[in-house]
XYZ file of C-alpha atoms in Angstrom:
503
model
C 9.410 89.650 21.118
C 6.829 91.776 23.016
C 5.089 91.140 26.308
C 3.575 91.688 29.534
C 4.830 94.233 31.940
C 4.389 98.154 32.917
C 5.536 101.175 32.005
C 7.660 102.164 34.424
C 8.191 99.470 37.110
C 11.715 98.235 37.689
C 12.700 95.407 39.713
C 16.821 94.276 40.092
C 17.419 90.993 39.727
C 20.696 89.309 40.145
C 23.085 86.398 38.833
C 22.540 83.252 41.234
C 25.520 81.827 43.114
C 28.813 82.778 44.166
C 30.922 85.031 42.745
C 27.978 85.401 40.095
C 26.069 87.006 42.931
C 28.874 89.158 43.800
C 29.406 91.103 39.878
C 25.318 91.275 40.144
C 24.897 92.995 43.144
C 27.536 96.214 41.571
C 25.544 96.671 39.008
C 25.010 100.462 38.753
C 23.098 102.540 36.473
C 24.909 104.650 33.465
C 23.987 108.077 33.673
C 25.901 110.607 31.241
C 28.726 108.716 31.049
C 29.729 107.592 34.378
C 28.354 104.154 36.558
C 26.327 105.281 39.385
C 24.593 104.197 42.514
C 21.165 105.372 43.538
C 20.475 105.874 47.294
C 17.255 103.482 46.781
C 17.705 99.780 46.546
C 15.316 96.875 44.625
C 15.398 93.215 46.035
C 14.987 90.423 43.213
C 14.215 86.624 43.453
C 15.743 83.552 40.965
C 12.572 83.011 39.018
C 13.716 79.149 39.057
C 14.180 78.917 42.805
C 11.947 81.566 44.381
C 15.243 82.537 46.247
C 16.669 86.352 46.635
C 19.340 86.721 44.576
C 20.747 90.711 44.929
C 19.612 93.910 45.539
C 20.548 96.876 43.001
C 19.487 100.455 42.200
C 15.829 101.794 42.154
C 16.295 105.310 40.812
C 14.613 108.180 40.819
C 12.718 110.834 39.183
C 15.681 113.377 39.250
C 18.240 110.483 37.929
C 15.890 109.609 35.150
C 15.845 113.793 34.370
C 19.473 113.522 34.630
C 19.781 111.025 32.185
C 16.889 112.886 29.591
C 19.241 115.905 29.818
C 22.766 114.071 29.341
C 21.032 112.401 25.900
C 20.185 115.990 24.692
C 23.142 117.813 25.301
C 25.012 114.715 23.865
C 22.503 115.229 20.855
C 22.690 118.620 20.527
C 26.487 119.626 21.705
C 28.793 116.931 19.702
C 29.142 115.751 16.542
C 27.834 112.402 17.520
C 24.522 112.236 15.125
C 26.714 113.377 11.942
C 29.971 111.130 12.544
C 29.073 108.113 10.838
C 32.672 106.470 10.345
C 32.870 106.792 14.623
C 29.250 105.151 15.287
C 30.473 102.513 13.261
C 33.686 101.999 15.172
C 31.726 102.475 18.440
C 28.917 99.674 17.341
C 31.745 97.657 16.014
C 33.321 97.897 19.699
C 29.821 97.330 21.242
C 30.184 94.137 19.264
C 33.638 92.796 20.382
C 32.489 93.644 24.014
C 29.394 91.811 24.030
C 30.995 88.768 22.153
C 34.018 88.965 24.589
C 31.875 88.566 27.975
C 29.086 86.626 26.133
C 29.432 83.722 28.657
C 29.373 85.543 31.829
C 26.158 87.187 29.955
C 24.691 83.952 29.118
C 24.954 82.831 33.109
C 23.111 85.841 34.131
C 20.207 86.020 31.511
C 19.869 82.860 32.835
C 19.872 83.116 36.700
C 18.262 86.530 36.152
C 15.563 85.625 32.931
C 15.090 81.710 33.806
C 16.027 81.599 30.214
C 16.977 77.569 29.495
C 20.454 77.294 28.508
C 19.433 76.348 24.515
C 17.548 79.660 23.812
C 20.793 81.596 25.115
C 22.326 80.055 21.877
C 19.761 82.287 19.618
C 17.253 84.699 20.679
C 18.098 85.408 24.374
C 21.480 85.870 24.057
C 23.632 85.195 20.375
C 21.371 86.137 17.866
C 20.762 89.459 20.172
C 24.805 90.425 20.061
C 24.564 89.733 15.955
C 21.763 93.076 15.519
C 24.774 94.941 16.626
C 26.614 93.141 13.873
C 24.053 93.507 11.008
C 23.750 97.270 11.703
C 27.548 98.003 11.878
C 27.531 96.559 8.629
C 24.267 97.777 7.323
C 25.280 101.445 8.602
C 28.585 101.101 6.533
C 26.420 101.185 2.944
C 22.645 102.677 4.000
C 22.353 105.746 1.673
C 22.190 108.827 3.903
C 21.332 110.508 1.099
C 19.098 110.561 -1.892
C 18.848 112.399 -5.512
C 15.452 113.231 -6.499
C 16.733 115.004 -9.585
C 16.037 118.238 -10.993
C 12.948 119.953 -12.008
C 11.747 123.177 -13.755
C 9.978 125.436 -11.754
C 8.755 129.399 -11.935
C 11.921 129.212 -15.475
C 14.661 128.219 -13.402
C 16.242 124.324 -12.697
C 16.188 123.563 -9.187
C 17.913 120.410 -7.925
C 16.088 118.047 -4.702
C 17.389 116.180 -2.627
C 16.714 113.919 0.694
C 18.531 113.381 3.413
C 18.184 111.194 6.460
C 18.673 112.178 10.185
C 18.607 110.742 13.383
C 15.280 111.463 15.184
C 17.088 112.592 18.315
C 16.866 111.962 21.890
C 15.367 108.390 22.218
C 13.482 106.748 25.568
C 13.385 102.894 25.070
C 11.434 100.754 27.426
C 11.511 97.122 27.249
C 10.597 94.600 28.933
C 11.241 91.413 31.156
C 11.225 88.677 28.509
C 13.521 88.511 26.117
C 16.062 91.699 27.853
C 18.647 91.131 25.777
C 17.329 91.079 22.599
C 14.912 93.808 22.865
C 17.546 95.918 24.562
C 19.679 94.931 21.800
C 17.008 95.825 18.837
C 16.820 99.789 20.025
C 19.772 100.074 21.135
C 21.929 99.052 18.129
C 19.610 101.190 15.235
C 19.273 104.065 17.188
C 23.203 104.149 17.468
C 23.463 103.930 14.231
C 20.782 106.662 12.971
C 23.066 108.632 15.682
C 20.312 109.274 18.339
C 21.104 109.377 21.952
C 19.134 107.202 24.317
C 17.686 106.934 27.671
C 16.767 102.805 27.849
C 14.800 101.445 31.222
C 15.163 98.116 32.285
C 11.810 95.923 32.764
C 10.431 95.245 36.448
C 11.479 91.719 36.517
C 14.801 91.804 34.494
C 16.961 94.635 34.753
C 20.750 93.216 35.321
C 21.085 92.130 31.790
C 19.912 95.465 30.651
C 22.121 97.215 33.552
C 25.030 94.758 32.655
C 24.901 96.249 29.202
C 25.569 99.936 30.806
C 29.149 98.439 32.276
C 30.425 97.096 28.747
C 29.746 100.219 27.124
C 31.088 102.746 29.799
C 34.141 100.365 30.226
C 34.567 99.162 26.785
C 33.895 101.411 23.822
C 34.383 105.028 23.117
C 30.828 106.129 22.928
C 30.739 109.447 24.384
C 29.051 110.439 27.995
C 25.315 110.822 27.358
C 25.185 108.736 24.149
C 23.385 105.767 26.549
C 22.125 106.071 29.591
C 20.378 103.133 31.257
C 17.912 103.202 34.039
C 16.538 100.799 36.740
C 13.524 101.662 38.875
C 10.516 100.590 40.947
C 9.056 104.225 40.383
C 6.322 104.509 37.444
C 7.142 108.338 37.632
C 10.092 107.526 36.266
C 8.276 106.045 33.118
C 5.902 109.229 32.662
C 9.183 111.421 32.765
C 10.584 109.688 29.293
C 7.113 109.323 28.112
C 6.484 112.896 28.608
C 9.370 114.505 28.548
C 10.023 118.193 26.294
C 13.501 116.900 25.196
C 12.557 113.139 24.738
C 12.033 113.107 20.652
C 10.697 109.312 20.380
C 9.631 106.393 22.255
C 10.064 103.148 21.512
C 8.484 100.662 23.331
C 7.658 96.920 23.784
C 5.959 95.474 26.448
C 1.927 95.132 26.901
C -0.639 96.055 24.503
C -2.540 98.003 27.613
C 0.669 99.903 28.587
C 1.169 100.618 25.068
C -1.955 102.593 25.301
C -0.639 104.689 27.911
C 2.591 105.454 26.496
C 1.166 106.495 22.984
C -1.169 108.981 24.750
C 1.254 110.385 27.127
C 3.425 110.648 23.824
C 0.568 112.655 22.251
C 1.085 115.443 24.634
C 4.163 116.664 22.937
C 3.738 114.957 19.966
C 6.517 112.493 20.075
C 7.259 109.814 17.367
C 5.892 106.241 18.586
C 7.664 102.857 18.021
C 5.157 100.389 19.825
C 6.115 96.419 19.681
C 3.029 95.298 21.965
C 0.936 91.746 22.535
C -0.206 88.786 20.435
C -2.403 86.058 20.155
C -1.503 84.132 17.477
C -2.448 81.569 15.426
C -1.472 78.550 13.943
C -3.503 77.356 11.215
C -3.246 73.499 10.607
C -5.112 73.162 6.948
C -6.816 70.149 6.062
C -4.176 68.652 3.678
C -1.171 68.706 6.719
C 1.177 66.398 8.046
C -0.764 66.510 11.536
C 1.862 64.810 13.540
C 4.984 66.907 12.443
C 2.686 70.249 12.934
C 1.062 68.720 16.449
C 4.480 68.301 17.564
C 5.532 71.959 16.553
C 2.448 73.479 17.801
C 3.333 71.820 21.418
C 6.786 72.658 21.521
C 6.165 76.377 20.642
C 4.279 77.147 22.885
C 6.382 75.829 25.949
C 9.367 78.143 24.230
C 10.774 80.202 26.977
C 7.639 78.699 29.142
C 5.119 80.792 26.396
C 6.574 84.425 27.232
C 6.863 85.845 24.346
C 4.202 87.861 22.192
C 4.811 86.227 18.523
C 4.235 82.661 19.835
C 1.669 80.822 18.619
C -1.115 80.204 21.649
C -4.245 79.518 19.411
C -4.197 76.657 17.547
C -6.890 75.793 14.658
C -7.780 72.679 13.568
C -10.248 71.229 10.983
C -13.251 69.881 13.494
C -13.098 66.538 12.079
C -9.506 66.286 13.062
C -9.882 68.105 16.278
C -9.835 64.896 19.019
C -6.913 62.854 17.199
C -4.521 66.378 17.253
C -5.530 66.854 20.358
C -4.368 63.567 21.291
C -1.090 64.455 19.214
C -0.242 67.911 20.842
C -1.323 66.766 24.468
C 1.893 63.879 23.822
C 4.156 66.143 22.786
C 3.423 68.953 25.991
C 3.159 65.730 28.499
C 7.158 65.083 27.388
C 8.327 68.501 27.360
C 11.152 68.497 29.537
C 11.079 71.723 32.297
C 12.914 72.439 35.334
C 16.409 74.214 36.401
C 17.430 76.258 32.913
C 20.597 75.898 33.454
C 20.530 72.666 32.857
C 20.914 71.744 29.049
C 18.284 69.392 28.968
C 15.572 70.696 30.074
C 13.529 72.776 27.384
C 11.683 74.958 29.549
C 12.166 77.531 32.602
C 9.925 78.844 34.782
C 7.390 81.858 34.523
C 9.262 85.234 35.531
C 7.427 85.546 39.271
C 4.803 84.518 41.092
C 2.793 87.134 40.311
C 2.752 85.763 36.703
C 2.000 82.620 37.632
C -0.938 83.189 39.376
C -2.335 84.750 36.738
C -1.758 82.308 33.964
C -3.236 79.820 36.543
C -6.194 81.965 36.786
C -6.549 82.080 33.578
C -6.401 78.798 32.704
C -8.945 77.753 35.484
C -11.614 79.948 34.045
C -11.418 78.602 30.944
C -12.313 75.365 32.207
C -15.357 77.113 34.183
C -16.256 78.596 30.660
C -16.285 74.789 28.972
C -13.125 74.819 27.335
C -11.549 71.221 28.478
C -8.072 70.783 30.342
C -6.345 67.873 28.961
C -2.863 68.119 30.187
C -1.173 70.527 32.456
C -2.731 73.544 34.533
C -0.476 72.358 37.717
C 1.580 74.903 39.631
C 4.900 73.254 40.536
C 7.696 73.997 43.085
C 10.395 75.118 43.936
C 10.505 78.812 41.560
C 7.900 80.058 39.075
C 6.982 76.649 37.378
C 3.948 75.843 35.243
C 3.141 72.839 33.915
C 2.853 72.961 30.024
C -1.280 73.174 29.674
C -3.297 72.132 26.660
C -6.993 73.467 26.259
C -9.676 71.797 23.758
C -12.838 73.001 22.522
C -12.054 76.443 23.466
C -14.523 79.089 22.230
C -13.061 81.699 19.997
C -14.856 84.063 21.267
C -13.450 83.642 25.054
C -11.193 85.040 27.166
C -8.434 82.612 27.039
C -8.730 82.727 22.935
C -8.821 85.933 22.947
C -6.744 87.331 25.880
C -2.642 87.031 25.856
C -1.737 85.079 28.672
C 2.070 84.806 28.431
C 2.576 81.357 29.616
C 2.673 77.967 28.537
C -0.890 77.371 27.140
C -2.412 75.874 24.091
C -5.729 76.822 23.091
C -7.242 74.331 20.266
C -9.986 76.038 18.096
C -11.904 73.591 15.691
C -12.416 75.147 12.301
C -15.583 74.487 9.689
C -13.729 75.056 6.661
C -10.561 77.544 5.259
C -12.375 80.698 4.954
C -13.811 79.523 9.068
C -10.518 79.265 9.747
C -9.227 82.757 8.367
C -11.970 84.460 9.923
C -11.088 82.876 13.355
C -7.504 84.113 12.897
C -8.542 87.468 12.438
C -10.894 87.418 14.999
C -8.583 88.837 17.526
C -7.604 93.039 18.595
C -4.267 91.622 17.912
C -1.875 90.981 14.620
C 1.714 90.190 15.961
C 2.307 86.662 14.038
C 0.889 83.639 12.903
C 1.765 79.935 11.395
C -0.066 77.929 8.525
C 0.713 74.206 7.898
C -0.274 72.341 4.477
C 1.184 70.161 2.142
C 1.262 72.429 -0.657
C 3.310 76.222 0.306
C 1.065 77.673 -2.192
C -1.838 77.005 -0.525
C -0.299 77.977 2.741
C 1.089 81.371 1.468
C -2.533 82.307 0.349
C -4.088 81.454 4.032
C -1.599 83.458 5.239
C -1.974 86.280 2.844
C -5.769 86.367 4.250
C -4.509 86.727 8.084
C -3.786 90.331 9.085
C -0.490 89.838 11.307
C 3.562 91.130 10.739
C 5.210 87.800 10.615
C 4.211 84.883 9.461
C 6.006 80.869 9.684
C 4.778 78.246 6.618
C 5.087 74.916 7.409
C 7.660 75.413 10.487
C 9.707 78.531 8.269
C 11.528 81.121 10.872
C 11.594 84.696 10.016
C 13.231 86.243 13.145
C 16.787 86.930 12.407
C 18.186 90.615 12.572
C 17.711 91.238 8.846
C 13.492 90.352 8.553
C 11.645 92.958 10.065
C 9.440 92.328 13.324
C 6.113 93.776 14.114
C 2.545 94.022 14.269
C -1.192 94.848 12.369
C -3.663 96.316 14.552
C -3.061 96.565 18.599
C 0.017 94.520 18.397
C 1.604 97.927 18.001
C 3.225 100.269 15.162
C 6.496 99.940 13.265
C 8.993 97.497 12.398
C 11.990 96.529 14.827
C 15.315 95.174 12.791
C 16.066 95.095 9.229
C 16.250 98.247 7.935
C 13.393 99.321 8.526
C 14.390 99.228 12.178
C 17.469 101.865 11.049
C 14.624 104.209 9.730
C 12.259 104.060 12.069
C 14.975 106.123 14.052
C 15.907 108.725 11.081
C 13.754 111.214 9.842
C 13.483 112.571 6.088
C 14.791 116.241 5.348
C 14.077 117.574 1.762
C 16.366 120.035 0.003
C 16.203 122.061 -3.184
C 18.816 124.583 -4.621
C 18.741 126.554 -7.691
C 20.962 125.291 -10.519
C 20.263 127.621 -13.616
């Protein structure tokens, strides 16, 4: 679920209306166990209105050393990393919590996120509380331990062994698009391995993440410096868990260009690196397709949480002979894609997270048309809030920016195709390897096109892989590692060998 933001940026953002506004403006950060206020405040805006919704805290430098030094002595003074049996009571807690306010959650990720009511059913809001499910249960049978059996060495028997430890003190940094469920995905596996974390909120979103801070201080028994969550406008406070002595891994997802940053500011102390970064995907429509069934898929995918999110689908190729009449197809389907208020169950698409955002998808967008690529539908800012039209581009050059470039909004690029080997080499013709879709009469046939594309995910003939079992992540600058499943557990354990003599 990665995307666009910075490293250390953080904006407040509040819950719009009433009493709503009220709960968001108390948010507080969690610092070593206790709910705190920072002397600094952040103003946010209703990405679907434009209009201020609360102020909360912007904290500093020192708070954000505080909280690095409550996740090591938690680390290092308790028995919090070795207890498994009372990680899985706490996660099992963190659970109940999260399930028990899930509706007064769901209001604010979508005042706060401009998430439409529908997606708060799976991936913004449900589906995120069930990771903390899956690894309370996964935690209750993953071998901690592993035989290697014995061996003869120098005329003695000598028996080996593995075991698996948590990594230690954690700094997760997510960011504004999906909070809850990237929150969610570190948070939960790095509990379990029995780290401690520091997690920052992203610039535009950081309520939800804060709101997250309250359940656990107020709900479960995880001990004072377990979690610690941060808010802040200051990128200092970024470079302080990215460089940190007592910070032991990163994990991050947000941009592919902050990504950068953080690995090399990890490299100064040599820190392990979980990076979940950009996309560009493709969707591959093969010649052999039901056009009209993928056309329709292609358009609504795209206007999913108004194109925010890094695994979506934003290039779509099409055999050149085909290219007008799915054109015609797609451009339907976006024209009737209902958008507005996300509260409101009907609509199927919210608005961009700011202004700033918007004006850069709309620049985008207009110099693709200046570099021949042809707008057929869309491209139109509209008011009140963040609100961009859904926008389909034909003819597009592979080779330009906006098929090349993530632009994290609601825009289709079509790509004609010669033939399925032109087609594979387009899809790899990208920095990035996040995801990808293939559609063809014949799964077989699909499965090997997608075999050929070099991405972490990939959807045949409208399949979905994202649940909190399937790993998530990407080839190439899409980032490094694999978020949920078990392989998110171990990318927060490390390996220790053992040996002993036996005769």
């Amino acid at each position: 679920m990665g995307s666009q933001d910075t490293t250390a940026q953080v904006a407040d953002t509040g819950e719009a209306g009433g009493a709503g506004t009220a709960r968001a403006a108390g948010r507080r950060l969690l610092i070593d166990g206790r709910l705190v206020d920072s002397e600094r405040r952040l103003a946010s805006l209703n990405p679907a209105t434009g209009e201020f919704l609360a102020d909360a805290p912007d904290a500093t430098t020192a708070e954000a050393e505080a909280a690095v030094a409550a996740a090591r002595r938690a680390f290092d003074a308790t028995d919090w990393s070795t207890d498994v049996e009372f990680r899985i009571r706490c996660l099992n807690q963190l659970h109940r919590a999260l399930t028990e306010q899930r509706e007064d959650l769901r209001e604010l990720t979508i005042a706060e996120v401009g998430a439409p009511r529908s997606l708060t059913h799976g991936p913004h809001l449900d589906e995120a509380i069930e990771i903390v499910r899956f690894y309370a249960d996964l935690l209750e049978e993953y071998p901690l331990t592993e035989e290697l059996g014995e061996i003869e060495s120098r005329g003695r028997r000598h028996r080996r062994w593995v075991e698996k430890e948590a990594a230690g003190v954690v700094a997760a940094i997510v960011a504004y698009n999906f909070p809850n469920q990237l929150a969610l995905a570190k948070l939960a596996p790095s509990l379990a391995a029995g780290c401690t974390i520091v997690l920052k909120a992203a610039p535009d979103t950081p309520l939800i993440t804060l709101a997250l801070g309250e359940l656990i201080a107020e709900h479960t028994d995880i001990p004072p410096g377990v979690v610690n969550i941060l808010s802040s406008s200051e990128v200092a406070v970024g470079e302080v868990l990215a460089t940190h002595p007592d910070v032991d891994m990163i994990t991050f997802t947000g941009s592919t260009a902050t990504g950068r940053l953080i690995m090399a500011a990890a490299g100064r102390t040599i820190k392990k690196v979980f990076l979940e970064l950009g996309g560009k995907s493709a969707m591959v429509l093969l010649d052999d397709a039901d056009f009209a069934t993928a056309a329709m898929f292609a358009g609504f995918m795209v206007c999913s949480h108004a194109g925010q999110g890094c695994a979506i689908t934003t290039r779509l190729l099409v055999p050149a002979d085909r290219h007008d009449s799915v054109v015609e197809q797609v451009a339907a389907t976006m024209a009737g894609v209902p958008f507005g208020d996300p509260a409101d169950a009907k609509n199927f698409m919210g608005p961009l997270i700011s202004e700033r955002q918007r004006d850069k998808v709309d620049a985008m967008v207009q110099r693709a048309v200046a570099d021949g690529a042809t707008l057929v539908t869309g491209g139109e800012r509209v008011d009140p809030g963040f609100f961009y039209s859904p926008t389909l581009l034909a003819n597009v050059d592979p080779d330009s920016e906006i098929a090349q470039e993530e632009v994290f909004g609601p825009v289709l690029a079509v790509i004609p195709y010669a033939d399925e080997d032109d087609a594979v080499r387009i899809a790899n013709n990208s920095i990035f390897g996040l995801s990808g879709a293939v559609f063809s009469a014949s799964d077989e046939r699909a499965i090997g096109v997608a075999r050929r594309i070099r991405s972490g995910t990939f959807s045949i003939n409208g399949g979905n892989y994202f649940a909190p079992d399937a790993p998530f992540g990407g080839f190439k600058q899409s980032g490094i590692g694999r978020e949920m499943g078990r392989a998110g557990l171990e990318e927060f354990l490390q390996a220790k060998t053992f040996a002993t003599v036996v005769a």
